[in-house]
Short mmCIF file of C-alpha atoms and ligand atoms in Angstrom, two decimals:
data_model
loop_
_atom_site.label_atom_id
_atom_site.label_comp_id
_atom_site.label_asym_id
_atom_site.label_seq_id
_atom_site.Cartn_x
_atom_site.Cartn_y
_atom_site.Cartn_z
CA MET A 1 -32.62 -7.04 8.00
CA SER A 2 -34.47 -3.90 7.13
CA THR A 3 -33.64 -0.81 5.18
CA LYS A 4 -31.89 2.09 6.79
CA LYS A 5 -33.76 5.07 5.35
CA VAL A 6 -32.34 8.43 4.43
CA GLU A 7 -33.10 11.03 7.10
CA ILE A 8 -31.83 14.02 5.18
CA VAL A 9 -29.48 15.07 2.38
CA VAL A 10 -27.37 18.03 3.50
CA GLN A 11 -25.88 20.47 1.01
CA PRO A 12 -22.46 22.05 1.63
CA LYS A 13 -22.55 25.34 3.51
CA THR A 14 -20.63 28.41 2.38
CA PRO A 15 -16.96 27.57 2.93
CA HIS A 16 -14.66 29.33 5.37
CA PHE A 17 -10.89 29.25 5.84
CA VAL A 18 -9.16 27.41 8.67
CA GLY A 19 -5.80 29.16 8.83
CA ASP A 20 -4.91 30.01 5.25
CA GLY A 21 -4.61 26.44 3.96
CA PHE A 22 -7.96 24.77 4.45
CA ARG A 23 -11.06 26.09 2.69
CA VAL A 24 -13.75 24.01 4.33
CA HIS A 25 -17.45 23.36 4.32
CA ASN A 26 -18.43 22.48 7.87
CA PHE A 27 -20.97 19.62 7.98
CA ILE A 28 -20.67 18.58 11.64
CA PRO A 29 -21.69 20.31 13.89
CA SER A 30 -23.25 23.17 11.95
CA GLY A 31 -24.80 21.45 8.97
CA PHE A 32 -28.59 21.26 9.18
CA ARG A 33 -29.41 18.68 11.93
CA LEU A 34 -25.82 17.41 12.06
CA ASP A 35 -25.15 18.55 15.64
CA ILE A 36 -22.86 16.69 18.05
CA GLN A 37 -25.70 14.93 19.87
CA ARG A 38 -27.19 13.58 16.66
CA MET A 39 -23.79 12.62 15.23
CA ASP A 40 -22.23 11.24 18.47
CA PRO A 41 -19.33 10.13 18.54
CA PHE A 42 -18.45 12.41 15.58
CA LEU A 43 -17.77 15.94 16.80
CA MET A 44 -16.72 17.69 13.67
CA LEU A 45 -16.51 17.14 9.93
CA ASP A 46 -14.76 19.79 7.89
CA TYR A 47 -14.56 19.17 4.18
CA ASN A 48 -12.14 20.98 1.90
CA SER A 49 -13.88 20.33 -1.42
CA LYS A 50 -11.67 20.54 -4.53
CA TYR A 51 -9.95 23.91 -4.46
CA HIS A 52 -6.95 25.23 -6.35
CA PHE A 53 -4.08 26.73 -4.36
CA GLY A 54 -1.41 28.61 -6.33
CA PRO A 55 2.31 27.91 -5.92
CA THR A 56 4.04 29.37 -2.85
CA ALA A 57 7.39 29.07 -1.09
CA THR A 58 5.62 29.59 2.25
CA PRO A 59 3.28 26.63 2.81
CA ARG A 60 -0.27 27.52 3.79
CA GLY A 61 -1.97 25.92 6.77
CA VAL A 62 -2.65 26.24 10.48
CA GLY A 63 0.06 27.09 13.03
CA VAL A 64 0.62 25.57 16.47
CA HIS A 65 -2.60 24.89 18.40
CA PRO A 66 -3.73 22.46 21.13
CA HIS A 67 -6.27 19.63 21.27
CA ARG A 68 -7.53 17.55 24.20
CA GLY A 69 -10.18 14.90 24.70
CA PHE A 70 -10.70 13.44 21.21
CA GLU A 71 -9.08 12.25 17.99
CA THR A 72 -8.50 14.10 14.71
CA VAL A 73 -8.66 12.05 11.53
CA THR A 74 -7.29 13.65 8.38
CA ILE A 75 -8.11 12.04 5.04
CA ALA A 76 -6.19 13.35 2.02
CA TYR A 77 -7.87 13.00 -1.37
CA LYS A 78 -5.80 15.54 -3.31
CA GLY A 79 -2.66 17.35 -2.24
CA ARG A 80 -0.32 16.58 0.66
CA VAL A 81 -0.33 17.74 4.29
CA GLN A 82 2.60 17.99 6.67
CA HIS A 83 1.81 17.35 10.34
CA GLY A 84 3.81 17.76 13.48
CA ASP A 85 2.91 17.46 17.15
CA SER A 86 4.44 17.97 20.57
CA ALA A 87 4.28 14.23 21.35
CA GLY A 88 6.85 13.62 18.63
CA GLY A 89 4.36 12.44 16.03
CA GLY A 90 4.23 13.79 12.53
CA GLY A 91 4.93 13.17 8.92
CA ILE A 92 3.37 13.65 5.54
CA ILE A 93 -0.16 12.67 4.63
CA GLY A 94 0.04 11.78 0.96
CA GLU A 95 -2.83 11.46 -1.51
CA GLY A 96 -5.06 8.58 -0.41
CA ASP A 97 -3.49 8.41 3.05
CA VAL A 98 -5.04 8.98 6.46
CA GLN A 99 -3.59 10.25 9.70
CA TRP A 100 -5.38 9.33 12.88
CA MET A 101 -4.17 11.45 15.76
CA THR A 102 -5.30 10.66 19.29
CA ALA A 103 -4.94 13.98 21.09
CA ALA A 104 -6.34 12.44 24.31
CA SER A 105 -4.64 14.17 27.31
CA GLY A 106 -3.28 16.85 25.02
CA VAL A 107 -1.00 17.71 22.16
CA LEU A 108 0.10 20.82 20.37
CA HIS A 109 0.17 20.39 16.66
CA LYS A 110 0.39 22.22 13.35
CA GLU A 111 -0.99 21.35 9.94
CA PHE A 112 0.43 22.75 6.70
CA HIS A 113 0.49 21.92 3.02
CA GLU A 114 3.60 19.83 2.39
CA THR A 115 6.51 22.05 1.28
CA GLU A 116 7.20 20.48 -2.13
CA TRP A 117 3.49 20.26 -2.96
CA ALA A 118 3.02 23.91 -1.94
CA LYS A 119 5.82 24.99 -4.32
CA GLU A 120 3.88 23.54 -7.25
CA GLY A 121 0.40 24.24 -5.94
CA GLY A 122 -2.61 22.44 -7.37
CA ILE A 123 -6.00 21.01 -6.52
CA PHE A 124 -6.40 20.28 -2.82
CA GLN A 125 -9.15 18.09 -1.35
CA MET A 126 -9.29 16.87 2.22
CA VAL A 127 -11.54 15.81 5.10
CA GLN A 128 -10.93 16.35 8.78
CA LEU A 129 -13.11 14.36 11.12
CA TRP A 130 -13.07 14.64 14.92
CA VAL A 131 -13.99 11.50 16.85
CA ASN A 132 -14.88 11.84 20.52
CA LEU A 133 -13.19 9.72 23.19
CA PRO A 134 -15.11 8.14 26.06
CA ALA A 135 -14.58 9.86 29.43
CA LYS A 136 -12.34 7.06 30.69
CA ASP A 137 -9.90 7.53 27.79
CA LYS A 138 -9.85 11.32 27.46
CA MET A 139 -6.71 11.66 29.58
CA SER A 140 -4.85 8.70 28.06
CA LYS A 141 -1.51 9.12 26.30
CA PRO A 142 -1.51 10.85 22.91
CA LYS A 143 -0.71 8.67 19.93
CA TYR A 144 -0.50 8.85 16.23
CA GLN A 145 -1.41 6.39 13.48
CA ALA A 146 -0.08 7.12 10.00
CA ILE A 147 -2.13 4.96 7.65
CA LYS A 148 -0.83 4.67 4.13
CA ASN A 149 -3.32 3.98 1.38
CA SER A 150 -1.59 0.67 0.68
CA GLU A 151 -2.27 -0.49 4.27
CA MET A 152 -6.03 -0.08 4.00
CA LYS A 153 -8.09 -3.22 3.67
CA ILE A 154 -9.54 -3.55 0.18
CA VAL A 155 -12.87 -5.23 -0.46
CA ASP A 156 -12.85 -5.72 -4.22
CA PHE A 157 -16.04 -5.76 -6.31
CA GLY A 158 -14.29 -6.26 -9.63
CA GLU A 159 -15.76 -4.06 -12.34
CA ASN A 160 -18.05 -2.38 -9.76
CA GLY A 161 -15.03 -0.91 -7.95
CA PHE A 162 -13.89 -1.46 -4.37
CA VAL A 163 -14.10 -0.31 -0.77
CA GLU A 164 -11.05 0.84 1.23
CA VAL A 165 -11.62 0.12 4.90
CA ILE A 166 -9.83 2.62 7.15
CA ALA A 167 -11.36 1.67 10.51
CA GLY A 168 -13.89 -0.82 11.77
CA ASP A 169 -15.12 -3.40 9.35
CA PHE A 170 -16.97 -3.96 6.13
CA ASN A 171 -18.04 -7.41 4.89
CA GLY A 172 -15.89 -8.95 7.63
CA GLU A 173 -12.70 -7.14 6.56
CA LYS A 174 -11.11 -4.96 9.23
CA GLY A 175 -9.41 -1.63 8.61
CA PRO A 176 -5.96 -0.87 10.09
CA ALA A 177 -6.91 2.03 12.41
CA ALA A 178 -7.23 1.23 16.11
CA THR A 179 -10.21 2.98 17.69
CA PHE A 180 -11.34 3.36 21.31
CA THR A 181 -15.00 2.66 20.58
CA PRO A 182 -16.66 1.08 17.54
CA VAL A 183 -16.14 3.35 14.53
CA ASN A 184 -16.46 2.31 10.90
CA LEU A 185 -14.78 4.54 8.35
CA MET A 186 -14.28 3.68 4.68
CA ASN A 187 -14.04 5.00 1.15
CA ALA A 188 -16.31 3.38 -1.41
CA LYS A 189 -14.65 3.85 -4.80
CA LEU A 190 -17.38 2.67 -7.13
CA LYS A 191 -17.43 2.64 -10.90
CA LYS A 192 -20.43 4.02 -12.77
CA GLY A 193 -23.24 1.51 -12.32
CA GLY A 194 -21.58 -0.14 -9.30
CA LYS A 195 -24.15 -0.88 -6.61
CA GLU A 196 -23.32 -2.22 -3.16
CA THR A 197 -25.04 -2.80 0.18
CA PHE A 198 -23.68 -1.48 3.47
CA THR A 199 -24.79 -2.80 6.84
CA PHE A 200 -24.32 -1.09 10.20
CA PRO A 201 -26.07 -1.50 13.56
CA GLU A 202 -29.30 0.47 13.91
CA ASN A 203 -28.12 2.59 16.82
CA PHE A 204 -24.85 3.66 15.16
CA ASN A 205 -24.94 7.20 13.80
CA THR A 206 -24.29 6.83 10.11
CA GLY A 207 -23.69 9.13 7.17
CA ALA A 208 -21.86 9.42 3.88
CA LEU A 209 -20.17 12.26 2.01
CA VAL A 210 -19.90 12.25 -1.77
CA ILE A 211 -16.27 13.22 -2.46
CA GLU A 212 -16.55 12.62 -6.17
CA GLY A 213 -19.31 11.62 -8.56
CA ASN A 214 -22.94 11.06 -7.71
CA MET A 215 -24.88 8.35 -5.93
CA LEU A 216 -28.38 7.01 -5.71
CA VAL A 217 -29.18 5.77 -2.20
CA ASN A 218 -31.76 3.03 -1.63
CA GLU A 219 -32.73 3.36 -5.29
CA GLN A 220 -34.50 6.66 -4.73
CA GLU A 221 -32.47 9.39 -3.06
CA ASN A 222 -30.02 11.24 -5.33
CA VAL A 223 -26.93 12.61 -3.56
CA PRO A 224 -24.61 14.77 -5.69
CA THR A 225 -20.94 15.69 -5.26
CA ASP A 226 -20.03 17.45 -1.99
CA HIS A 227 -23.37 16.55 -0.35
CA PHE A 228 -23.78 14.55 2.86
CA VAL A 229 -26.47 11.98 3.53
CA LEU A 230 -27.61 11.20 7.08
CA PHE A 231 -29.35 7.91 7.80
CA GLU A 232 -32.11 7.19 10.30
CA ASN A 233 -31.41 5.11 13.42
CA GLU A 234 -33.76 2.43 12.19
CA GLY A 235 -32.87 -0.44 9.91
CA GLU A 236 -29.41 -1.74 9.15
CA ASP A 237 -28.92 -1.85 5.40
CA PHE A 238 -28.64 0.75 2.70
CA THR A 239 -27.58 0.53 -0.91
CA ILE A 240 -25.41 2.91 -2.84
CA GLU A 241 -25.43 3.00 -6.61
CA ALA A 242 -22.79 5.11 -8.29
CA THR A 243 -24.40 6.90 -11.23
CA GLU A 244 -20.93 8.15 -12.24
CA ASP A 245 -17.47 6.97 -11.18
CA SER A 246 -17.63 7.97 -7.51
CA ILE A 247 -15.73 8.23 -4.24
CA ILE A 248 -17.94 8.13 -1.17
CA LEU A 249 -16.73 8.50 2.41
CA ILE A 250 -18.87 6.41 4.74
CA LEU A 251 -18.86 6.87 8.52
CA SER A 252 -20.74 4.97 11.19
CA GLY A 253 -20.06 5.08 14.91
CA GLU A 254 -21.55 3.82 18.14
CA PRO A 255 -22.77 6.79 20.19
CA LEU A 256 -21.03 7.31 23.55
CA HIS A 257 -24.11 8.85 25.24
CA GLU A 258 -21.95 10.96 27.57
CA THR A 259 -22.20 14.66 28.34
CA ILE A 260 -20.26 16.60 25.71
CA VAL A 261 -18.73 19.95 26.68
CA PRO A 262 -16.89 21.37 23.68
CA HIS A 263 -14.85 24.52 23.89
CA GLY A 264 -12.77 25.34 20.81
CA PRO A 265 -9.90 22.82 20.62
CA PHE A 266 -10.96 20.99 23.81
CA VAL A 267 -13.85 18.53 24.14
CA MET A 268 -14.46 17.27 27.66
CA ASN A 269 -17.32 16.05 29.85
CA SER A 270 -17.65 19.02 32.22
CA LYS A 271 -16.93 22.75 32.47
CA ALA A 272 -14.39 22.06 35.21
CA GLU A 273 -12.44 19.81 32.84
CA ILE A 274 -12.46 22.57 30.21
CA MET A 275 -11.07 25.04 32.79
CA GLN A 276 -8.41 22.48 33.67
CA ALA A 277 -7.50 22.12 29.98
CA PHE A 278 -6.95 25.91 29.69
CA ASP A 279 -4.90 25.84 32.88
CA ASP A 280 -2.75 22.96 31.68
CA PHE A 281 -2.30 24.60 28.29
CA ASN A 282 -1.29 27.92 29.86
CA THR A 283 1.20 26.26 32.20
CA GLY A 284 2.93 24.33 29.41
CA LYS A 285 1.59 20.87 30.23
CA PHE A 286 0.83 20.26 26.55
CA GLY A 287 4.55 20.33 25.84
CA TYR A 288 6.34 22.47 23.30
CA LEU A 289 6.25 22.73 19.54
CA GLU A 290 8.20 25.20 17.45
CA ASP A 291 6.22 27.44 15.07
MN1 MN B 301 -5.75 20.62 14.69
#
């Protein structure tokens, strides 16, 4: 086993609004070096760092829009999100929960702050990650996995904290999310001074986002709150030491090595497939969802 070195530490870019409910820093694909080829199979990572939304009777968010060809993974750290899609999926993503939506052949969905939460307002913090699907699965049936925090696999380190495994595995413990290709996704919730080793295959594209606190990677690289660290595709192991009580989102996925043709809410393998997606959307093949 050899050390997986840090390739780069990426600072958060100026945030922008998605709809009126998500104030996000985009890390993938527009963060320095974090393009879709380098991060394959991860297509997008939008991070709503802690932000206060005032109370409102009209929940903020994003209205009805389509997706095809990939999965959207929403991780709620603070606040609650209400989801609905044209395949009949939906529900509330509570604090600590994850929703893993496989858009695949196509869904219409909408994403808003949950009504009761919106009435009170408060600090909101969320990640949305897009995971590409291999060509053979892009036109499979849409599905929806609502993963409650209590269903995540916990790897306990006692006074050092613990890791919540969402997908893939860590130390032999498997997370509840079903994935189409190997994807590891987990939250390391480490106490100050907690230091743990993470091991992923060399060729997997691997990174980590500091949601809270501060970490020292491989005993030398300091990564503060809201910063992303990208690892090299050499070596398997890295260590994380929390220098404050920290929450760190760790992602590692096997690259698909297929042609990626992204166009807004559609990510396919050719221009013709993108044209087809627009055609299908315009002719109602994505179903119907009320505003
Ligand atoms: Mn969406």
